[in-house]
Amino acid sequence: MFDDMIRHPATWLEGNGTEAEIVLSARVRLARNISGLRYPPIAQQEDREKVLAYAEDAITYGKDFLKGRLLYVNDMDIIDRDFLIERHLVSPEFMQNASARGLYIGPEEKLCIMINEEDHLRIQAISSGLTIEDSFDEASRADDFLSKRLEFDFDDEFGYLTSCPTNVGTGMRASVLIHLPGLVLTRDIENVISRITKLGLAVRGFYGEGTEVLGNLFQVSNQTTLGRSEEDIIESLGQVTNQIIDYENEAREKLFRDARDQIEDKIWRAYGILSNARILTSEEVMNLLSAVRLGYGMGVIKDISLNVINELLLFSQPAHLQKYLKMKMGAEERDFARAKLVRQKLAKSVASG
Amino acid sequence: MFDDMIRHPATWLEGNGTEAEIVLSARVRLARNISGLRYPPIAQQEDREKVLAYAEDAITYGKDFLKGRLLYVNDMDIIDRDFLIERHLVSPEFMQNASARGLYIGPEEKLCIMINEEDHLRIQAISSGLTIEDSFDEASRADDFLSKRLEFDFDDEFGYLTSCPTNVGTGMRASVLIHLPGLVLTRDIENVISRITKLGLAVRGFYGEGTEVLGNLFQVSNQTTLGRSEEDIIESLGQVTNQIIDYENEAREKLFRDARDQIEDKIWRAYGILSNARILTSEEVMNLLSAVRLGYGMGVIKDISLNVINELLLFSQPAHLQKYLKMKMGAEERDFARAKLVRQKLAKSVASG
């Protein structure tokens, strides 16, 4: 399974959706809980196992749509777990406790379902570019299929019930992973984040809540799940995202107009270091790739595909690197192997570009 | 003349002498003063003009050996002057006052004679690599030819008389320009400099006395001119230089043994930045070229010639850059043009390597 995943990078990495140069991916997740069973934060082992068994049954029953595979966290070693976190298929929290936790992964990784995370089920769909509707459709279809065998806790007044009150209602979190180097360089990012926050959206780092911003990648998501329809939330996130894209493009135009040489210098130096360095940390790769991605977006670097930039972003992460090279490595070995992989992929990209 | 110099870089840049990878060049200069004329620090305009006329006559008379050209500082604009300083043919002091100052430059720039610098004549010979004897022979032959028409102040007890007492005796300063990145990286350089100094030699920066060390390039020269023969001074400088080369090679072996990845990373990053940057200051070029030169010396970078590294070291200097591109430029324009030139020369070097 994992080897397959390495060979066929996730669909959301293809860089072919709408606005895919700035918006890496759109994601929708639905929180659902099965009636009559205690919610994960207070569940006994027995409850958790029931949830897992019920979910497994519902997935099997829905196999016309749910054609992927079910994995168990218990079967995974630490690298597998980190691999899935890096791939943005699961939350870091999900991997901290293996007990009765299952993970369904659909074909091309468009869909996944975490079983016994904070809620009984977390249905997630992810797609490349500004494609929130696509992800919502995918997640909704999964929800429909699961509902055929499972009864979810639903309150007529509140909507779906969840472990944490912030998810009650639609149980939905829609988000985009968006690359904003222009706004960071012009130092307008703080203003933009503050404006987004006032509109009721949250801005987070690369790996979600409480994580650092790396490579100028931001996750923007809805805060509110209650009192609004799914369609309303998605429309509003789409509008705000389009607004952010406009701001980012304005920032890039401004940079190109006022500091073109400096920006091109920054972009090409990043490219030069990535193509030549012998030691690279994953953090440095993310920051350098950010500049190369900006270069691609501004038409400065042409001999490279967005696909390769996205792939490198993922494959330079520690667990991906070890899976890809099929060996366990310490931090120093990884930095060396990472630099080699980056050089090879870039050389190949340019040669075939 | 200057255009010719640009088209045919100086012989000492060819990087083909003994130990040329570590020792860029060896230089010998002889200070001579014409009897009966006041020495430059106290000379009247009349004296200075006589010196220039006499020197011109002696050079013309010695044309069997002195086949080069005589230039006048008065005819040179500021870029020409800086150009000659950058080329290490004249001292910065020489260019600060143009009055009756002449400069003879021999074929391939192996020899030059400053007229009315601190002494009436400063005969300088420069050659590639650890070739102090070659430079001494060249300077001595020029001295012999000039002596046919000029009578130099010579005291039976002291030897040649000079404006500054530190030059009395042989009037000779022999020096090597030596690249010591290994010793800088292992932090042994301070010890080595202190040892050299105790042996009666001086260590200076790239442009001589009082100048900064750039690109890990050091000038090592004799301090003493009195009470020792020329041969003795040259032999002693040669021995010390060989000792320094041994220290440098030991430092490189140590680095290769203990921190190979880190060193290779440093070297390749420098190469990557030089090959890709859009803005480069001359100082940064010197420091990055230092790493690339180390890479060449350690066999890490193979597709490059020492010649190109030496050329870039020189041609990235402000006046060389402007001469080469045939345009006057401000600092920002130069940084941009410099980066372009470096990219082109490196790409050509690799393509033909």
XYZ file of C-alpha atoms in Angstrom:
706
model
C 0.000 0.000 0.000
C 2.629 2.496 1.078
C 4.902 1.491 -1.785
C 2.022 2.094 -4.173
C 1.493 5.502 -2.637
C 5.133 6.377 -3.204
C 4.958 5.266 -6.821
C 1.771 7.138 -7.533
C 1.809 10.472 -5.769
C -1.564 11.693 -4.548
C -3.905 13.342 -6.996
C -3.832 16.571 -5.033
C -0.127 16.812 -5.899
C -0.707 16.926 -9.613
C -0.909 20.683 -9.615
C -3.620 20.695 -12.258
C -6.695 22.143 -10.516
C -7.990 25.706 -10.745
C -5.439 28.270 -9.509
C -3.169 25.322 -8.663
C -0.102 27.503 -8.814
C -1.159 29.425 -5.705
C -3.684 27.025 -4.159
C -2.051 23.640 -3.615
C -5.128 21.826 -2.452
C -8.681 22.102 -1.172
C -9.910 19.844 1.564
C -13.294 19.137 3.165
C -13.748 16.991 6.226
C -16.968 15.929 7.883
C -17.137 14.850 11.542
C -19.668 12.107 12.253
C -20.533 10.082 15.318
C -22.448 6.828 15.473
C -25.575 6.884 17.631
C -25.494 4.923 20.841
C -21.748 4.751 21.278
C -19.638 6.917 23.561
C -17.587 9.526 21.754
C -13.821 8.877 21.531
C -12.678 11.258 24.291
C -14.670 9.268 26.875
C -14.985 5.931 25.080
C -13.926 2.608 26.595
C -11.887 0.151 24.573
C -15.073 -1.785 23.940
C -16.811 1.240 22.392
C -13.820 1.991 20.236
C -13.737 -1.532 18.903
C -17.423 -1.400 18.128
C -16.952 1.836 16.230
C -14.172 0.263 14.231
C -16.222 -2.827 13.471
C -19.297 -0.804 12.450
C -17.235 1.487 10.285
C -15.551 -1.472 8.618
C -18.910 -2.978 7.884
C -20.251 0.279 6.447
C -17.190 0.713 4.246
C -17.464 -2.851 2.963
C -21.169 -2.337 2.309
C -20.442 0.875 0.415
C -17.800 -0.699 -1.792
C -19.430 0.545 -4.996
C -18.082 3.914 -4.033
C -15.592 3.122 -1.288
C -13.144 1.147 -3.406
C -10.040 1.824 -1.368
C -8.378 0.022 1.510
C -8.770 -0.001 5.263
C -5.592 0.144 7.334
C -5.092 -0.192 11.086
C -2.833 2.175 12.959
C -1.743 -0.771 15.111
C -0.121 -2.377 12.075
C 1.908 0.687 11.219
C 5.427 1.462 12.319
C 6.506 4.982 13.214
C 7.650 5.799 9.682
C 4.323 4.685 8.194
C 2.521 6.897 10.666
C 4.682 9.924 9.936
C 4.322 9.182 6.241
C 0.536 9.542 6.457
C 0.816 12.728 8.510
C 3.214 14.222 5.972
C 0.816 13.229 3.220
C -1.885 15.229 4.977
C -4.175 12.188 5.146
C -4.326 12.093 8.938
C -3.835 14.498 11.813
C -0.746 14.187 14.022
C -3.136 13.507 16.961
C -4.623 10.518 15.176
C -1.262 8.756 15.192
C -0.540 9.321 18.865
C -2.732 6.455 19.974
C -3.140 3.314 17.889
C -5.908 1.658 19.865
C -8.785 0.587 17.573
C -7.919 3.274 15.089
C -8.568 2.576 11.438
C -7.899 4.531 8.303
C -9.692 4.106 5.016
C -7.815 5.469 1.997
C -9.660 5.708 -1.306
C -8.278 5.401 -4.832
C -5.800 8.153 -5.707
C -6.053 9.331 -2.112
C -8.952 11.581 -2.981
C -10.791 10.390 0.079
C -9.858 9.093 3.484
C -11.733 8.262 6.650
C -10.169 8.361 10.099
C -11.924 6.047 12.525
C -11.781 6.879 16.230
C -9.994 10.164 15.946
C -11.656 12.950 17.971
C -14.969 11.830 16.497
C -16.012 8.327 15.483
C -15.540 9.172 11.850
C -13.705 11.932 10.126
C -14.418 11.806 6.408
C -11.895 13.814 4.412
C -11.650 14.605 0.727
C -8.778 16.436 -0.853
C -8.205 17.708 -4.401
C -5.671 19.770 -6.300
C -6.169 23.536 -6.695
C -9.114 25.707 -5.705
C -11.641 22.864 -5.910
C -13.514 23.019 -2.620
C -16.781 21.898 -4.274
C -15.110 18.804 -5.699
C -13.840 17.862 -2.291
C -17.203 18.570 -0.735
C -18.970 16.376 -3.307
C -16.516 13.552 -2.683
C -16.874 13.766 1.101
C -20.675 14.042 0.855
C -20.914 10.966 -1.324
C -18.853 9.033 1.206
C -21.122 10.361 3.945
C -24.185 9.156 1.992
C -22.754 5.692 1.472
C -21.742 5.338 5.116
C -25.191 6.535 6.229
C -26.727 3.507 4.544
C -25.369 1.295 7.318
C -24.685 3.761 10.122
C -26.947 6.054 12.040
C -25.198 9.306 12.862
C -26.055 11.459 15.871
C -28.052 14.360 14.466
C -29.986 16.937 16.436
C -32.833 18.749 14.708
C -31.856 22.022 16.287
C -28.040 21.791 16.276
C -27.300 19.411 13.405
C -24.522 16.810 13.630
C -23.207 16.280 17.145
C -19.466 16.122 17.694
C -16.937 15.641 20.507
C -15.859 19.250 20.407
C -18.585 21.948 20.345
C -16.636 23.872 17.673
C -17.594 21.171 15.174
C -21.268 20.865 16.000
C -23.737 21.638 13.191
C -22.421 20.776 9.764
C -19.466 18.930 11.333
C -17.620 20.336 8.373
C -14.226 21.931 8.068
C -13.337 23.171 4.589
C -9.831 24.430 3.970
C -7.361 25.451 1.311
C -3.584 25.103 1.416
C -2.342 28.287 -0.147
C 1.116 29.585 -1.072
C 1.636 33.276 -0.319
C 5.313 34.205 -0.810
C 4.441 37.529 -2.434
C 2.476 38.735 0.564
C 5.240 37.530 2.887
C 7.892 39.391 0.878
C 5.910 42.630 0.721
C 5.130 42.172 4.429
C 1.408 42.542 3.760
C 0.716 39.052 5.089
C -0.110 40.186 8.632
C -2.766 42.572 7.332
C -4.259 39.926 5.109
C -4.349 37.335 7.913
C -6.008 39.821 10.221
C -8.627 40.586 7.545
C -9.274 36.862 6.966
C -9.632 36.241 10.687
C -12.171 39.042 10.985
C -14.221 37.320 8.271
C -14.533 34.317 10.600
C -11.882 32.140 8.961
C -8.839 30.592 10.605
C -5.261 30.719 9.266
C -2.878 27.936 10.249
C 0.522 26.453 9.352
C 1.431 23.594 7.028
C 0.375 20.721 9.286
C -2.744 22.339 10.689
C -3.654 23.736 14.073
C -0.763 25.002 16.164
C 1.880 24.197 13.555
C 4.465 26.535 12.153
C 4.207 28.284 8.806
C 6.779 26.613 6.545
C 7.576 27.529 2.978
C 5.042 30.380 3.043
C 2.228 27.805 2.986
C -0.917 28.732 4.856
C -4.069 26.767 5.591
C -7.229 28.824 5.533
C -10.389 27.217 6.899
C -13.828 27.998 8.236
C -14.149 28.517 11.997
C -17.910 28.256 12.159
C -19.765 24.997 11.698
C -23.037 25.963 13.317
C -25.894 27.997 11.912
C -24.707 27.979 8.335
C -25.230 25.506 5.537
C -22.377 23.547 4.004
C -22.896 25.333 0.693
C -22.743 28.690 2.413
C -19.479 27.844 4.173
C -17.902 26.560 0.969
C -19.016 29.550 -1.051
C -17.670 31.906 1.545
C -14.296 30.126 1.753
C -14.091 30.164 -2.044
C -14.774 33.885 -2.164
C -12.225 34.701 0.490
C -9.662 32.459 -1.190
C -10.204 34.242 -4.489
C -9.714 37.505 -2.654
C -6.442 36.232 -1.138
C -5.288 35.098 -4.593
C -5.936 38.633 -5.855
C -3.910 40.099 -2.987
C -1.097 37.645 -3.658
C -1.071 38.466 -7.360
C -1.028 42.188 -6.589
C 1.915 41.618 -4.237
C 3.755 39.721 -6.978
C 3.100 42.475 -9.511
C 4.379 45.013 -7.032
C 7.528 42.971 -6.447
C 8.063 42.516 -10.152
C 7.659 46.234 -10.709
C 9.716 47.523 -7.772
C 12.297 44.849 -7.078
C 12.456 42.547 -10.063
C 16.206 41.875 -9.919
C 16.092 41.166 -6.197
C 13.195 38.742 -6.602
C 14.737 36.978 -9.568
C 17.988 36.768 -7.621
C 16.190 35.189 -4.681
C 14.413 32.715 -6.941
C 17.508 31.664 -8.872
C 19.671 31.400 -5.768
C 17.079 29.059 -4.282
C 17.123 27.033 -7.471
C 20.934 27.034 -7.491
C 21.139 25.805 -3.914
C 18.487 23.106 -4.409
C 20.266 21.888 -7.552
C 23.692 21.776 -5.934
C 23.565 21.417 -2.153
C 24.801 18.190 -0.556
C 23.003 18.716 2.748
C 19.420 19.956 3.013
C 17.024 19.958 5.955
C 13.337 19.520 5.150
C 12.674 23.000 6.478
C 15.254 24.544 4.144
C 13.846 22.591 1.197
C 10.371 23.943 1.931
C 11.642 27.496 2.076
C 13.746 27.170 -1.081
C 10.931 25.414 -2.926
C 8.703 28.300 -1.959
C 10.995 30.631 -3.899
C 11.159 28.230 -6.858
C 7.360 27.927 -6.861
C 7.136 31.712 -6.872
C 9.589 31.698 -9.776
C 7.384 29.257 -11.648
C 4.318 31.373 -10.923
C 6.014 34.581 -12.072
C 7.362 32.953 -15.230
C 10.957 33.399 -14.071
C 11.776 29.678 -14.038
C 10.217 27.867 -16.956
C 12.005 24.522 -17.224
C 10.204 22.966 -14.294
C 6.759 21.535 -13.665
C 4.492 22.344 -10.777
C 4.107 18.620 -10.313
C 7.811 18.252 -9.527
C 7.754 21.185 -7.100
C 4.770 19.652 -5.281
C 6.356 16.222 -5.288
C 9.604 17.539 -3.829
C 7.664 19.367 -1.144
C 6.257 16.046 -0.024
C 9.089 13.645 -0.764
C 11.643 15.717 1.080
C 9.733 15.184 4.328
C 11.505 12.709 6.650
C 9.154 9.726 6.442
C 8.554 10.095 2.706
C 12.261 10.213 2.117
C 12.814 7.014 4.091
C 9.896 5.242 2.432
C 11.043 6.335 -0.999
C 14.623 5.206 -0.433
C 13.457 2.121 1.480
C 15.808 2.690 4.405
C 15.677 3.991 7.952
C 17.910 6.988 8.384
C 18.960 9.363 11.140
C 18.646 13.130 10.688
C 22.134 13.599 9.212
C 21.758 10.773 6.737
C 18.386 12.141 5.731
C 19.779 15.612 5.076
C 22.345 14.065 2.768
C 19.887 11.716 1.028
C 17.339 14.521 0.722
C 19.828 16.764 -1.069
C 20.607 13.943 -3.486
C 16.943 13.270 -4.194
C 16.230 16.950 -4.752
C 19.156 17.236 -7.190
C 18.032 14.176 -9.111
C 14.398 15.219 -9.368
C 15.323 18.753 -10.416
C 17.844 17.537 -13.004
C 15.258 15.144 -14.399
C 12.632 17.879 -14.416
C 14.883 20.248 -16.352
C 16.082 17.533 -18.734
C 12.519 16.541 -19.585
C 11.163 20.107 -19.345
C 46.159 48.740 -24.509
C 43.457 48.178 -21.889
C 41.246 46.441 -24.411
C 44.142 44.156 -25.254
C 44.603 43.413 -21.580
C 40.971 42.432 -21.274
C 41.181 40.141 -24.269
C 44.394 38.477 -23.129
C 44.305 37.982 -19.378
C 47.651 38.265 -17.609
C 50.016 35.297 -17.655
C 49.866 35.016 -13.887
C 46.173 34.182 -14.262
C 46.799 31.101 -16.318
C 46.992 28.932 -13.247
C 49.702 26.738 -14.733
C 52.747 27.339 -12.485
C 53.994 25.065 -9.710
C 51.406 24.595 -6.933
C 49.165 26.989 -8.877
C 46.072 25.586 -7.254
C 47.054 27.010 -3.852
C 49.590 29.662 -4.853
C 47.985 32.064 -7.306
C 51.079 34.063 -8.080
C 54.609 34.941 -7.042
C 55.841 38.484 -7.278
C 59.182 40.188 -6.878
C 59.669 43.911 -6.851
C 62.862 45.887 -6.696
C 62.999 49.479 -5.450
C 65.576 51.635 -7.251
C 66.436 55.328 -7.103
C 68.389 57.345 -9.653
C 71.475 59.049 -8.291
C 71.421 62.823 -8.018
C 67.663 63.246 -7.966
C 65.532 63.838 -4.895
C 63.445 60.848 -3.852
C 59.704 61.054 -4.576
C 58.499 61.920 -1.032
C 60.504 65.172 -1.113
C 60.882 65.661 -4.896
C 59.844 68.823 -6.727
C 57.828 68.591 -9.924
C 61.050 69.216 -11.845
C 62.767 66.206 -10.247
C 59.796 64.009 -10.916
C 59.725 64.968 -14.571
C 63.435 64.276 -14.882
C 62.941 60.846 -13.354
C 60.173 60.118 -15.821
C 62.282 61.310 -18.760
C 65.310 59.306 -17.664
C 63.256 56.196 -17.090
C 61.622 56.564 -20.484
C 65.006 56.852 -22.104
C 66.323 53.786 -20.271
C 63.284 51.745 -21.229
C 63.606 52.768 -24.877
C 67.286 51.947 -24.799
C 66.573 48.526 -23.283
C 63.953 47.673 -25.895
C 65.603 44.332 -26.716
C 64.207 43.165 -23.406
C 61.705 45.864 -22.486
C 59.306 45.293 -25.369
C 56.178 46.538 -23.655
C 54.502 49.933 -23.484
C 54.858 52.978 -21.307
C 51.679 54.599 -20.035
C 51.149 57.845 -18.142
C 48.843 57.991 -15.160
C 47.773 61.457 -16.313
C 46.182 59.915 -19.399
C 44.117 57.471 -17.430
C 40.579 57.909 -16.198
C 39.456 56.597 -12.839
C 38.318 53.242 -14.242
C 41.677 52.691 -15.979
C 43.424 53.398 -12.707
C 41.255 51.051 -10.702
C 41.642 48.480 -13.439
C 45.423 48.441 -12.975
C 45.105 48.258 -9.185
C 42.694 45.335 -9.480
C 45.147 43.671 -11.844
C 47.817 43.938 -9.164
C 50.127 45.837 -11.509
C 50.242 48.979 -9.387
C 49.713 49.920 -5.777
C 46.600 51.886 -4.763
C 48.983 54.662 -3.585
C 50.497 54.957 -7.042
C 47.162 55.980 -8.499
C 46.405 58.639 -5.917
C 48.625 61.207 -7.568
C 49.071 61.315 -11.326
C 51.849 63.897 -11.519
C 54.751 62.657 -13.665
C 53.910 59.096 -12.933
C 54.596 56.541 -15.600
C 53.925 52.841 -15.847
C 55.744 50.408 -18.070
C 53.889 47.177 -18.759
C 55.740 44.358 -20.454
C 54.401 41.661 -22.774
C 51.914 39.336 -21.088
C 52.111 41.593 -18.028
C 54.988 39.579 -16.651
C 56.819 42.750 -15.827
C 55.873 46.266 -14.908
C 57.731 49.320 -13.734
C 56.136 52.074 -11.670
C 57.888 55.386 -12.121
C 57.705 57.918 -9.294
C 55.895 55.776 -6.801
C 57.511 55.820 -3.349
C 60.854 55.256 -5.070
C 61.960 56.484 -8.504
C 61.504 53.030 -9.928
C 59.642 50.013 -8.696
C 60.407 47.071 -10.955
C 57.849 44.293 -10.506
C 57.639 40.833 -11.998
C 54.750 38.487 -11.471
C 54.217 34.870 -12.506
C 51.681 32.109 -11.975
C 52.157 29.624 -9.134
C 55.046 29.174 -6.744
C 57.596 30.657 -9.132
C 59.458 33.228 -7.073
C 62.742 32.538 -8.899
C 61.113 33.165 -12.288
C 59.813 36.479 -11.078
C 63.163 37.327 -9.552
C 64.970 36.508 -12.809
C 62.551 38.654 -14.794
C 62.874 41.609 -12.412
C 66.664 41.255 -12.282
C 66.965 41.268 -16.048
C 64.892 44.446 -16.189
C 67.122 45.898 -13.478
C 70.206 45.004 -15.547
C 68.821 46.586 -18.694
C 67.778 49.769 -16.890
C 71.194 49.963 -15.227
C 72.790 50.340 -18.643
C 71.447 53.894 -18.844
C 70.706 54.753 -15.231
C 72.951 54.985 -12.211
C 71.131 53.778 -9.101
C 71.959 54.955 -5.587
C 73.916 52.135 -4.019
C 75.819 52.252 -0.754
C 78.637 49.766 -0.268
C 77.631 49.161 3.293
C 73.815 49.311 3.062
C 73.106 48.336 -0.534
C 70.357 50.043 -2.557
C 69.022 53.197 -0.970
C 65.273 53.742 -0.817
C 62.734 56.305 0.396
C 61.622 54.149 3.258
C 64.291 52.516 5.444
C 62.351 49.239 5.449
C 63.355 48.768 1.806
C 67.045 49.629 2.075
C 69.508 46.884 1.098
C 68.232 44.612 -1.607
C 65.299 46.948 -2.214
C 63.475 43.736 -2.802
C 60.063 42.563 -1.743
C 59.183 39.020 -2.754
C 55.662 37.784 -2.143
C 53.224 35.038 -2.891
C 49.456 35.318 -3.184
C 48.183 32.182 -1.520
C 44.731 30.668 -1.069
C 44.161 29.135 2.362
C 40.473 28.174 2.757
C 41.343 24.926 4.526
C 43.235 26.682 7.292
C 40.449 29.248 7.606
C 37.809 26.508 7.894
C 39.753 24.496 10.476
C 40.488 27.785 12.283
C 44.208 27.054 12.264
C 44.919 30.169 10.219
C 45.708 32.403 13.222
C 48.354 29.955 14.449
C 49.897 29.698 11.024
C 49.988 33.473 10.561
C 51.593 33.910 13.946
C 54.241 31.311 13.052
C 54.925 33.004 9.696
C 55.256 36.382 11.366
C 57.779 35.008 13.866
C 59.875 33.815 10.914
C 60.176 37.423 9.813
C 57.573 37.367 7.065
C 54.523 39.592 6.717
C 50.974 38.442 5.978
C 48.616 40.849 4.227
C 45.249 40.963 2.449
C 44.385 40.726 -1.235
C 45.423 44.234 -2.241
C 48.529 44.449 -0.056
C 49.379 46.399 3.051
C 46.449 47.382 5.248
C 43.842 45.706 3.051
C 41.252 43.180 4.079
C 41.523 39.453 3.561
C 38.996 38.570 0.852
C 38.235 35.141 -0.515
C 40.734 33.547 1.890
C 43.571 35.006 -0.174
C 46.692 36.014 1.742
C 49.850 37.747 0.603
C 52.982 36.504 2.307
C 56.158 38.549 1.826
C 59.588 39.161 3.290
C 59.863 41.929 5.886
C 63.638 42.212 5.839
C 65.514 43.730 2.930
C 68.768 44.498 4.679
C 71.658 42.168 5.590
C 70.474 39.260 3.471
C 71.059 38.433 -0.165
C 68.226 38.333 -2.676
C 68.750 34.593 -3.146
C 68.573 34.053 0.585
C 65.297 35.984 0.883
C 63.760 34.113 -2.045
C 64.859 30.741 -0.763
C 63.475 31.474 2.656
C 60.113 32.687 1.257
C 59.954 29.581 -0.912
C 60.588 27.317 2.071
C 57.996 29.016 4.226
C 55.486 28.933 1.379
C 56.031 25.212 0.928
C 55.488 24.815 4.642
C 52.223 26.778 4.433
C 51.120 24.628 1.479
C 51.737 21.549 3.632
C 49.664 23.030 6.456
C 46.894 23.886 4.004
C 46.913 20.393 2.517
C 46.810 18.859 5.985
C 43.854 21.085 6.849
C 42.074 19.945 3.673
C 42.734 16.298 4.429
C 41.381 16.817 7.921
C 38.257 18.470 6.537
C 37.792 15.716 3.979
C 38.167 13.091 6.688
C 36.046 14.700 9.404
C 33.492 16.821 7.576
C 33.418 15.743 3.967
C 29.684 16.198 3.413
C 29.726 19.641 5.012
C 32.666 20.756 2.875
C 31.201 19.366 -0.322
C 27.919 21.041 0.565
C 29.667 24.376 1.050
C 31.511 23.990 -2.256
C 28.478 23.009 -4.293
C 26.258 25.664 -2.748
C 28.844 28.261 -3.706
C 28.883 26.862 -7.231
C 25.079 26.806 -7.322
C 24.807 30.431 -6.232
C 27.494 31.631 -8.645
C 25.792 29.776 -11.507
C 22.346 31.114 -10.734
C 22.395 34.402 -8.804
C 21.164 37.575 -10.507
C 22.897 39.971 -8.118
C 26.451 39.495 -6.868
C 28.803 41.906 -5.105
C 32.509 41.532 -5.867
C 33.122 40.577 -2.258
C 30.565 37.761 -2.418
C 32.039 36.526 -5.696
C 35.482 36.367 -4.095
C 34.176 34.384 -1.156
C 32.132 32.003 -3.298
C 34.999 31.549 -5.752
C 37.175 30.673 -2.794
C 34.902 27.708 -2.076
C 34.811 26.714 -5.757
C 38.621 26.911 -5.935
C 38.793 24.703 -2.860
C 36.404 22.317 -4.610
C 38.665 22.251 -7.636
C 41.701 21.620 -5.444
C 39.977 18.815 -3.546
C 38.727 17.177 -6.728
C 35.098 17.848 -5.777
C 34.317 20.038 -8.788
C 35.944 18.744 -11.933
C 34.201 20.456 -14.831
C 35.954 23.756 -14.358
C 39.405 25.134 -15.105
C 41.606 27.014 -12.685
C 42.021 29.553 -15.422
C 38.303 30.388 -15.336
C 38.286 30.650 -11.546
C 41.249 33.046 -11.664
C 39.711 35.033 -14.491
C 36.427 35.432 -12.629
C 38.299 36.541 -9.532
C 39.723 39.393 -11.551
C 36.925 40.174 -13.993
C 34.323 40.445 -11.292
C 36.188 43.405 -9.787
C 34.399 46.723 -10.465
C 36.797 48.313 -12.970
C 37.452 45.066 -14.852
C 33.750 44.514 -15.161
C 33.194 47.980 -16.606
C 36.152 47.671 -18.966
C 35.027 44.259 -20.102
C 31.474 45.357 -20.756
C 32.627 48.714 -22.115
C 30.247 50.758 -19.994
C 30.298 52.861 -16.874
C 28.027 51.454 -14.214
C 26.890 52.290 -10.695
C 27.180 49.713 -7.920
C 23.711 48.205 -8.459
C 24.157 47.877 -12.202
C 27.529 46.268 -11.607
C 26.111 43.707 -9.192
C 23.601 42.708 -11.853
C 26.125 42.702 -14.714
C 28.645 40.824 -12.564
C 26.163 38.039 -11.855
C 25.452 37.732 -15.581
C 29.148 37.575 -16.462
C 29.820 34.968 -13.784
C 26.933 32.817 -15.041
C 28.122 33.052 -18.625
C 31.761 32.253 -17.851
C 30.813 29.332 -15.625
C 28.352 27.922 -18.164
C 31.002 28.220 -20.883
C 33.582 26.635 -18.615
C 31.367 23.657 -17.876
C 30.226 23.315 -21.494
C 33.824 23.215 -22.723
C 35.143 21.325 -19.660
